[in-house]
Each structure stands twice: as C-alpha cells, then as structure tokens.
C-alpha cells in the first residue's frame, strides 16, 4: 500500500517537535530544522535520529549474518563428529538448510535499507541476544496460525472503544495484525502502526500490499520431526482499507503534533519499553486531543527499578494523575503464542483500561539514552574508564580508541580513519556512531 500524502497532515518533526512534515521527493522534511526523514520502501522512518537508527540496524543485520555463518559451521562440525544416526543427521541437515534460507530471506527483506552497501567496520555483538529476530515468532502468530488469538485481542479492544476511533495510532505494532484488524473492524479515519524494530514491519508492509512472504518457522518445542522446521507462507487475510500506514518511530517521541490524535492504542507495549510508565502516560496525553481516548492492554512485567515496578492499582493512580479520566478497566487470561506445532504455550494475564484525556499532563523528563557526543558527532569524546577498557578487547577496538584523545569528536575520528585507511568518512561516521551506541558506556 503506497504512502498517501494526505496522511502527512498532523505529523510533526520528532527531532525538534516544532515543524510539520512536508513530503519532498522520497522523504518527509521538517521546514523548521531541515531534518529529512527517508522512506524504506513505503514506510517512513520517523525516528529523531534516522541515520543512527539506520546504521544500528544494519550493524545488527551484519552481526546476524556473521553469527548465523558461525553457528552453521559449528553445527556441521558437531554433526560430523557425532556420527549421528540417519534420522538425526537428516534433522540437523534440515535445520541447517532452513537457517541458511532464513539468513538469505532476511537479507533480502533489508535490501531497501541499503544492505548492499558493504560494512566497513567490524561489528560487535551487543550484550545479550541480537534484537533483529526478537519478534520473529510474532510474524507467524499474526499471519499464519494465530487467528484465534488475534480475534480475542481485537474483541478486547472493541469492548473499550465506545465511538469511532478517528485518527488512531497503534504504539508497538510489532508484526501488525492487531493494527490491521482494528483498522478494518472499527473503521478509524486513519491508522498509524508504529514500531522501532524493522523486520516485523518490513514483512507486514509487504503482506498489506498483497504479497506473500515465505519464511521458515522454528517452533519452540516441536511435536515431532515434521515440526522442527516448517516453511510458512505469510499472507494478509484481507484487502486493507485506505488510510493505513506503517512508520518506524519511537512512540515516546512520536511524530505527531500535540492534540492531533483521537485514539492511541498501546497493546503489549508499556511493559516492553523498559521506561517509567509515567513517561508513557505523559507522551500519550500530549498527542491526544481533549477528550481523546487511550486504550491499553497487556501484562505487567516491568524492567525498571523496584520503585517503578508498578502494580495495576498504581498504574490506575498514575493514569489519573496524568490528567486522564479512567473508564472501563479489568483483566482477562488469554492464550499467548499457542502454536499448533509447538508444545510450548502459555496463558497470559492481560490488564486493560480505557481512559479519556481530561487535561494537559505535565511533561515527564527522562534522561536521553544516547550520550551527547554520539547524538552530536561534533562534541569531544570523553576518555572514560569504560572506553579505555574497551580498547583492550580487540586489535580493531584498540586502533579506534588510539584515535581518541579527549578532544577529538566522532567526526574527527571518522575523518582520520578515512585518511589512514582509505574509508569513506561519511559512512564511517554513521557506523562509528552505531558502534559506540551499542557499548555499555554508563551514560557518558
């Protein structure tokens, strides 16, 4: 579904929060700060720092490809050494072939993000798992075998919406099925489905356009050898109405003007952000018109400190203190990832509420996650103990850290690397920003 220029009305610059956005060539432009937001296919990239977001996810793609190749080599070596029985070897070969297929298909999905450009810097796996495939199971639940779960969730939302949704934003849309179902059944004038992770939206955008996407599914606890790997054809079951759009965006710094939305839907969102719930409530309040509706549903599994690990009663208090009138509220137990091919499934307790904006909430100021010298590449890089220690991890890390003296900025380091090693300094700069943004720098 192509981007409809009329949907740009009401968008606002997520970087300066001042200007409206104009459609210029294959980008949206803020006339106030001159920031351009590119499209990835038909999806606008409306994050405050689009070049950093772009470089981060291409780094993660490169790490995924590298990790997959290393894993496949290890599996082959293990299979050869184990002298497995024929049935076991056949299973291993199927998993290896499907993993190679998955890598190739994921790379193809990222082609429009410029994956064909070579990675000039070595990538470094981030702490924990690579988030690239974090929501891959959601794709199969949403578009293959999860119709029952999708209908239960849609019905919960419908119970909380007591009038036409008007201009709707779905925060943390994931693989997109709920946003599509709500757009089809509740008939909002517009629906914006936002997420930061590119893979689910890159797939969902193709499905909404009427394409079929084939991907291998690896069920968590397969029933038998036929379920270890399953090739799935993902399709959207309906022709999606006009007025629907995906966007890569940070829902806590959303690309909407104040008071420009009629409804905000946060489903399985507030627990996944890792941020103080007060920040979410203030951000939702800001974009809603007076009397606008906030619909929330999902679990309470917060990741913050004990003081911010709120109970549902505390959530209700915080909703009220954020200038909302709390209406319907309750809880239900619903099936979650109930795959027919897997023995692993669960019942999830979902808390839900509907609240109407009764006034303007006080802004909630949270510290920026990105160090200032990464956000602004002209600022000097501080020589912290963390950066010095990182320089001892590898030859590459040491060579980069050797160019940092406490006065040089990332731009200057990129220029020096370009001079010494013949790299394109502009592309090196964005890869350096992404490289340092994944390190545990303790807010330096």
Coordinates of C-alpha atoms in Angstrom, one line a residue:
X1 CA 0.0 0.0 0.0
X2 CA 1.7 3.3 -1.1
X3 CA 2.1 6.1 1.4
X4 CA -0.8 8.5 1.0
X5 CA 0.4 12.2 1.0
X6 CA -2.8 13.2 2.8
X7 CA -1.7 11.2 5.9
X8 CA 1.3 13.6 6.4
X9 CA -1.2 16.1 7.8
X10 CA -0.8 16.2 11.5
X11 CA 2.7 14.7 11.5
X12 CA 5.3 16.7 13.4
X13 CA 9.1 16.6 13.5
X14 CA 10.2 14.1 16.2
X15 CA 13.6 15.8 16.4
X16 CA 12.7 19.4 17.1
X17 CA 9.0 18.9 17.9
X18 CA 8.2 22.2 16.2
X19 CA 7.8 21.8 12.5
X20 CA 5.2 20.0 10.4
X21 CA 6.4 17.5 7.8
X22 CA 6.3 18.1 4.1
X23 CA 6.5 15.3 1.5
X24 CA 9.6 16.1 -0.6
X25 CA 10.8 13.5 -3.1
X26 CA 11.3 10.2 -1.3
X27 CA 11.4 11.8 2.2
X28 CA 9.5 13.8 4.7
X29 CA 11.1 17.2 5.6
X30 CA 10.8 19.4 8.6
X31 CA 10.9 23.1 7.4
X32 CA 11.8 24.2 10.9
X33 CA 15.0 22.3 11.5
X34 CA 15.5 21.0 7.9
X35 CA 15.7 17.4 9.1
X36 CA 14.8 14.8 6.4
X37 CA 13.1 11.5 7.2
X38 CA 13.7 8.9 4.5
X39 CA 11.3 6.2 3.4
X40 CA 12.3 2.5 3.5
X41 CA 10.1 1.2 0.7
X42 CA 6.7 2.8 1.5
X43 CA 7.5 3.1 5.3
X44 CA 8.6 6.5 6.5
X45 CA 11.5 6.4 9.1
X46 CA 10.3 9.0 11.6
X47 CA 12.8 8.5 14.4
X48 CA 14.5 11.5 15.9
X49 CA 17.9 10.3 14.6
X50 CA 17.2 8.4 11.4
X51 CA 20.9 8.0 10.4
X52 CA 21.8 6.4 13.7
X53 CA 18.7 4.1 13.7
X54 CA 19.6 3.1 10.1
X55 CA 23.3 2.3 11.0
X56 CA 22.3 0.5 14.2
X57 CA 20.0 -1.9 12.4
X58 CA 22.4 -2.5 9.5
X59 CA 25.1 -3.4 12.1
X60 CA 22.7 -5.8 13.7
X61 CA 22.0 -7.3 10.4
X62 CA 25.7 -7.8 9.7
X63 CA 26.0 -9.4 13.2
X64 CA 23.1 -11.7 12.5
X65 CA 24.7 -12.8 9.2
X66 CA 28.1 -13.3 10.8
X67 CA 26.6 -15.2 13.8
X68 CA 24.5 -17.4 11.5
X69 CA 27.5 -18.4 9.5
X70 CA 29.5 -19.2 12.6
X71 CA 26.6 -21.2 14.1
X72 CA 26.1 -23.2 10.9
X73 CA 29.8 -24.1 10.8
X74 CA 29.7 -25.3 14.4
X75 CA 26.6 -27.4 13.7
X76 CA 28.2 -29.0 10.7
X77 CA 31.3 -29.8 12.7
X78 CA 29.3 -31.2 15.6
X79 CA 27.2 -33.4 13.3
X80 CA 30.3 -34.8 11.6
X81 CA 32.0 -35.5 14.9
X82 CA 28.9 -37.2 16.5
X83 CA 28.4 -39.7 13.7
X84 CA 24.7 -39.4 14.2
X85 CA 22.1 -41.9 13.1
X86 CA 20.5 -41.2 9.7
X87 CA 17.3 -39.7 11.2
X88 CA 19.3 -37.3 13.5
X89 CA 21.6 -36.3 10.6
X90 CA 18.5 -35.6 8.4
X91 CA 17.0 -33.4 11.1
X92 CA 20.3 -31.5 11.5
X93 CA 20.6 -31.0 7.8
X94 CA 17.0 -29.7 7.6
X95 CA 17.7 -27.1 10.4
X96 CA 21.0 -26.0 8.7
X97 CA 19.3 -25.6 5.3
X98 CA 16.4 -23.7 6.9
X99 CA 18.8 -21.4 8.8
X100 CA 20.6 -20.6 5.6
X101 CA 17.3 -19.9 3.9
X102 CA 16.3 -17.7 6.8
X103 CA 19.5 -15.7 6.6
X104 CA 19.1 -15.2 2.8
X105 CA 15.4 -14.1 3.2
X106 CA 16.1 -11.7 6.0
X107 CA 19.0 -10.1 4.0
X108 CA 16.6 -9.7 1.0
X109 CA 14.0 -8.0 3.3
X110 CA 16.6 -5.5 4.3
X111 CA 17.7 -4.6 0.8
X112 CA 15.7 -1.4 0.7
X113 CA 17.6 -0.2 3.8
X114 CA 20.9 -0.3 1.8
X115 CA 22.1 -3.7 2.9
X116 CA 24.0 -3.9 -0.4
X117 CA 26.5 -1.3 0.8
X118 CA 29.5 -3.1 2.4
X119 CA 30.0 -3.0 6.1
X120 CA 33.3 -1.1 6.5
X121 CA 33.8 -1.7 10.2
X122 CA 33.8 -5.0 12.1
X123 CA 30.6 -5.5 14.0
X124 CA 30.5 -6.3 17.7
X125 CA 27.6 -8.4 19.2
X126 CA 25.7 -6.4 21.7
X127 CA 25.2 -7.6 25.2
X128 CA 22.5 -10.3 25.2
X129 CA 20.8 -11.6 22.1
X130 CA 20.6 -9.7 18.8
X131 CA 17.2 -7.9 18.7
X132 CA 17.0 -8.4 14.9
X133 CA 14.8 -11.6 15.2
X134 CA 13.3 -10.7 18.6
X135 CA 9.7 -10.6 17.2
X136 CA 10.0 -13.3 14.5
X137 CA 7.5 -15.6 16.4
X138 CA 5.0 -12.8 16.2
X139 CA 5.1 -12.9 12.4
X140 CA 3.8 -16.5 12.4
X141 CA 1.3 -15.9 15.2
X142 CA -0.1 -12.8 13.4
X143 CA -0.1 -14.1 9.8
X144 CA -0.2 -17.9 9.9
X145 CA -1.8 -19.8 12.8
X146 CA -2.9 -17.2 15.4
X147 CA -6.4 -16.2 14.1
X148 CA -8.0 -17.2 17.5
X149 CA -5.5 -15.0 19.5
X150 CA -5.9 -12.2 17.0
X151 CA -9.7 -12.2 17.3
X152 CA -9.6 -12.3 21.1
X153 CA -7.3 -9.3 21.2
X154 CA -9.4 -7.4 18.7
X155 CA -12.5 -8.1 20.7
X156 CA -10.8 -6.7 23.9
X157 CA -10.0 -3.5 22.0
X158 CA -13.5 -3.2 20.5
X159 CA -15.0 -3.5 24.0
X160 CA -13.0 -0.5 25.1
X161 CA -13.7 1.8 22.1
X162 CA -17.2 3.4 22.5
X163 CA -17.1 5.6 19.5
X164 CA -15.4 5.8 16.1
X165 CA -11.6 5.9 16.7
X166 CA -11.0 8.9 14.3
X167 CA -7.3 9.3 13.8
X168 CA -5.6 6.3 15.5
X169 CA -2.0 5.4 16.4
X170 CA -1.0 1.9 17.5
X171 CA 2.2 2.0 19.5
X172 CA 4.5 -1.0 19.4
X173 CA 2.6 -2.5 16.4
X174 CA 5.0 -5.5 16.2
X175 CA 4.0 -7.7 13.3
X176 CA 1.0 -5.5 12.6
X177 CA -2.0 -7.9 12.8
X178 CA -3.8 -6.1 15.6
X179 CA -3.4 -2.7 13.9
X180 CA -4.8 -4.1 10.6
X181 CA -7.7 -5.8 12.4
X182 CA -8.7 -2.7 14.3
X183 CA -8.4 -0.6 11.1
X184 CA -10.7 -3.0 9.3
X185 CA -13.3 -3.6 12.0
X186 CA -13.5 -0.3 13.9
X187 CA -13.1 1.9 10.8
X188 CA -10.8 4.7 12.0
X189 CA -10.3 7.6 9.6
X190 CA -6.5 6.9 9.7
X191 CA -4.4 4.3 11.4
X192 CA -0.7 4.7 12.1
X193 CA 1.1 1.5 13.2
X194 CA 4.5 2.4 14.8
X195 CA 7.4 0.3 15.8
X196 CA 11.2 0.6 16.1
X197 CA 12.2 -2.9 15.1
X198 CA 12.4 -3.0 11.3
X199 CA 12.0 -6.7 10.5
X200 CA 8.3 -7.2 11.5
X201 CA 7.2 -4.0 9.7
X202 CA 9.2 -4.9 6.6
X203 CA 7.3 -8.2 6.4
X204 CA 3.9 -6.7 7.4
X205 CA 4.2 -3.9 4.8
X206 CA 4.6 -6.5 2.0
X207 CA 1.7 -8.5 3.3
X208 CA -0.6 -5.4 3.4
X209 CA 0.4 -4.7 -0.2
X210 CA -1.0 -8.2 -1.1
X211 CA 2.3 -10.0 -1.3
X212 CA 3.1 -13.5 0.1
X213 CA 6.3 -13.7 2.2
X214 CA 7.8 -17.2 2.8
X215 CA 9.9 -17.7 5.9
X216 CA 11.0 -20.8 7.9
X217 CA 9.4 -21.2 11.4
X218 CA 11.4 -23.0 14.1
X219 CA 8.7 -24.0 16.7
X220 CA 9.9 -23.6 20.3
X221 CA 9.0 -27.2 21.3
X222 CA 8.2 -29.2 18.2
X223 CA 5.9 -32.2 18.5
X224 CA 7.9 -34.3 16.1
X225 CA 10.4 -34.3 13.3
X226 CA 7.9 -32.8 10.8
X227 CA 7.6 -29.7 13.1
X228 CA 11.3 -29.0 13.7
X229 CA 11.3 -26.6 10.7
X230 CA 8.2 -25.5 8.8
X231 CA 8.2 -23.4 5.7
X232 CA 5.4 -20.9 6.2
X233 CA 3.6 -18.7 3.6
X234 CA 2.6 -15.5 5.4
X235 CA -0.4 -13.6 3.9
X236 CA -2.7 -10.8 5.0
X237 CA -6.3 -12.3 5.0
X238 CA -8.0 -9.0 3.9
X239 CA -7.6 -6.2 1.5
X240 CA -6.7 -3.4 3.8
X241 CA -8.7 -0.2 3.6
X242 CA -7.1 3.1 2.6
X243 CA -5.9 5.3 5.4
X244 CA -3.5 2.8 6.9
X245 CA 0.3 3.3 7.2
X246 CA 3.3 1.9 9.0
X247 CA 6.1 4.0 10.4
X248 CA 9.4 3.3 12.0
X249 CA 9.0 5.6 15.1
X250 CA 9.7 5.9 18.8
X251 CA 6.3 6.0 20.5
X252 CA 7.7 8.0 23.4
X253 CA 9.0 10.6 20.9
X254 CA 6.3 10.2 18.3
X255 CA 5.9 12.0 15.0
X256 CA 2.6 13.6 15.9
X257 CA 1.7 17.2 16.7
X258 CA 0.2 17.8 20.1
X259 CA -3.6 17.1 20.2
X260 CA -3.6 15.6 16.7
X261 CA -4.8 12.1 17.6
X262 CA -8.2 10.9 18.6
X263 CA -7.2 7.5 19.9
X264 CA -3.9 5.8 21.0
X265 CA -3.7 2.1 21.4
X266 CA -0.9 0.6 23.4
X267 CA -1.1 -3.2 23.3
X268 CA 1.7 -5.3 24.9
X269 CA 3.6 -2.1 25.0
X270 CA 4.1 -0.4 28.4
X271 CA 5.9 -3.5 29.9
X272 CA 8.2 -3.8 26.8
X273 CA 9.5 -0.3 26.7
X274 CA 11.8 -0.6 29.7
X275 CA 10.8 3.0 30.6
X276 CA 8.9 4.6 33.5
X277 CA 5.2 4.3 33.0
X278 CA 4.8 8.0 33.8
X279 CA 6.8 8.8 30.7
X280 CA 4.4 6.7 28.6
X281 CA 1.3 8.3 30.1
X282 CA 2.7 11.8 29.5
X283 CA 3.7 11.0 25.9
X284 CA 0.2 9.6 25.2
X285 CA -1.5 12.6 26.8
X286 CA 0.5 15.0 24.7
X287 CA -0.6 13.7 21.3
X288 CA -4.3 13.2 22.2
X289 CA -6.9 15.9 21.6
X290 CA -9.1 17.0 24.6
X291 CA -11.4 14.0 25.2
X292 CA -9.2 11.7 23.2
X293 CA -9.1 8.0 24.1
X294 CA -6.2 5.9 25.4
X295 CA -6.8 2.2 25.1
X296 CA -4.2 -0.1 26.8
X297 CA -4.0 -3.8 27.2
X298 CA -1.1 -6.1 28.1
X299 CA 0.7 -7.7 31.0
X300 CA 2.7 -6.0 33.8
X301 CA 6.2 -7.3 33.5
X302 CA 8.2 -4.1 34.1
X303 CA 12.0 -4.0 33.7
X304 CA 12.7 -0.9 35.8
X305 CA 13.8 -0.4 39.4
X306 CA 11.7 -1.5 42.4
X307 CA 10.3 2.0 42.7
X308 CA 9.0 1.8 39.1
X309 CA 7.8 -1.8 39.2
X310 CA 4.2 -0.7 39.4
X311 CA 1.1 -2.8 40.3
X312 CA -2.1 -2.4 38.4
X313 CA -3.5 -0.2 41.2
X314 CA -0.5 2.1 41.0
X315 CA -1.0 2.2 37.2
X316 CA -4.5 3.4 37.6
X317 CA -3.4 6.1 40.0
X318 CA -0.7 7.2 37.5
X319 CA -3.2 7.3 34.7
X320 CA -5.4 9.6 36.7
X321 CA -2.5 11.9 37.8
X322 CA -1.6 12.2 34.1
X323 CA -4.9 14.0 33.5
X324 CA -7.0 11.1 32.3
X325 CA -10.5 10.1 33.3
X326 CA -10.2 6.3 33.8
X327 CA -13.2 4.4 32.4
X328 CA -13.5 0.7 31.8
X329 CA -10.8 -1.4 33.4
X330 CA -10.3 -5.1 34.1
X331 CA -8.2 -8.2 33.4
X332 CA -8.5 -11.4 31.3
X333 CA -6.5 -14.5 30.8
X334 CA -5.8 -15.1 27.1
X335 CA -3.8 -17.7 25.1
X336 CA -0.4 -16.4 24.0
X337 CA 1.7 -18.0 21.2
X338 CA -0.5 -21.1 21.1
X339 CA 1.2 -22.6 18.1
X340 CA -0.3 -25.9 16.8
X341 CA 3.2 -27.1 16.0
X342 CA 4.7 -26.4 19.5
X343 CA 4.3 -28.0 22.9
X344 CA 5.3 -24.6 24.5
X345 CA 2.4 -22.3 25.1
X346 CA 1.1 -20.1 27.9
X347 CA -1.9 -18.3 29.3
X348 CA -1.1 -14.6 29.8
X349 CA -2.9 -12.3 32.2
X350 CA -3.8 -9.1 30.4
X351 CA -4.8 -5.9 32.2
X352 CA -6.9 -3.5 30.2
X353 CA -8.3 0.0 30.6
X354 CA -9.8 2.9 28.6
X355 CA -9.1 6.5 29.6
X356 CA -10.1 9.8 28.2
X357 CA -7.9 12.9 28.2
X358 CA -9.2 15.4 30.8
X359 CA -6.4 17.9 30.7
X360 CA -2.8 18.6 29.8
X361 CA -0.3 16.4 31.7
X362 CA 3.0 17.7 33.0
X363 CA 5.9 16.6 30.7
X364 CA 7.9 13.8 32.0
X365 CA 11.6 14.4 31.5
X366 CA 13.7 11.3 31.2
X367 CA 17.4 11.2 30.6
X368 CA 18.5 10.6 27.0
X369 CA 19.7 7.1 26.4
X370 CA 22.2 8.3 23.7
X371 CA 25.4 10.0 25.1
X372 CA 25.6 13.6 23.9
X373 CA 28.8 13.0 21.9
X374 CA 27.1 10.2 19.9
X375 CA 24.0 12.3 19.3
X376 CA 26.2 15.3 18.2
X377 CA 29.2 14.0 16.4
X378 CA 31.0 17.4 16.7
X379 CA 31.3 17.1 20.5
X380 CA 34.6 15.7 22.0
X381 CA 34.6 12.0 23.0
X382 CA 35.4 11.7 26.7
X383 CA 38.2 9.4 27.8
X384 CA 36.3 7.4 30.3
X385 CA 37.5 4.2 32.0
X386 CA 34.9 2.2 30.1
X387 CA 36.2 3.5 26.7
X388 CA 39.8 2.8 27.7
X389 CA 38.9 -0.7 28.9
X390 CA 37.0 -1.4 25.7
X391 CA 40.2 -0.6 23.7
X392 CA 41.8 -3.7 25.1
X393 CA 39.2 -6.1 23.8
X394 CA 40.5 -6.4 20.2
X395 CA 43.0 -5.0 17.7
X396 CA 40.2 -3.1 16.0
X397 CA 38.9 -1.6 19.2
X398 CA 42.4 -0.6 20.2
X399 CA 43.1 1.1 16.8
X400 CA 39.9 3.1 17.2
X401 CA 40.5 4.1 20.8
X402 CA 44.0 5.1 19.9
X403 CA 42.5 7.9 17.9
X404 CA 40.5 9.3 20.9
X405 CA 42.4 11.8 23.0
X406 CA 39.6 13.5 25.0
X407 CA 39.4 16.4 22.5
X408 CA 38.6 14.7 19.2
X409 CA 35.0 14.3 18.2
X410 CA 33.5 11.3 16.3
X411 CA 33.5 13.4 13.2
X412 CA 37.2 14.0 13.6
X413 CA 37.9 10.3 14.3
X414 CA 36.0 9.3 11.2
X415 CA 38.0 11.7 9.1
X416 CA 41.2 10.4 10.5
X417 CA 40.1 6.8 9.8
X418 CA 39.2 7.8 6.3
X419 CA 42.7 9.3 5.8
X420 CA 44.6 6.4 7.3
X421 CA 42.6 3.5 5.9
X422 CA 41.0 5.0 2.8
X423 CA 37.4 4.7 4.0
X424 CA 34.5 6.9 3.1
X425 CA 34.5 9.2 6.2
X426 CA 30.8 10.0 5.9
X427 CA 29.7 6.3 6.0
X428 CA 32.4 5.5 8.6
X429 CA 30.9 8.2 10.9
X430 CA 27.4 6.7 11.0
X431 CA 28.9 3.2 11.5
X432 CA 31.1 4.6 14.4
X433 CA 28.0 6.2 16.0
X434 CA 26.2 2.9 15.8
X435 CA 29.3 1.0 17.0
X436 CA 29.6 3.2 20.2
X437 CA 25.8 3.4 20.8
X438 CA 25.8 -0.4 21.5
X439 CA 28.5 -0.2 24.1
X440 CA 27.7 0.0 27.9
X441 CA 29.1 3.5 28.3
X442 CA 27.3 4.3 31.6
X443 CA 25.7 7.4 30.2
X444 CA 29.0 9.1 29.2

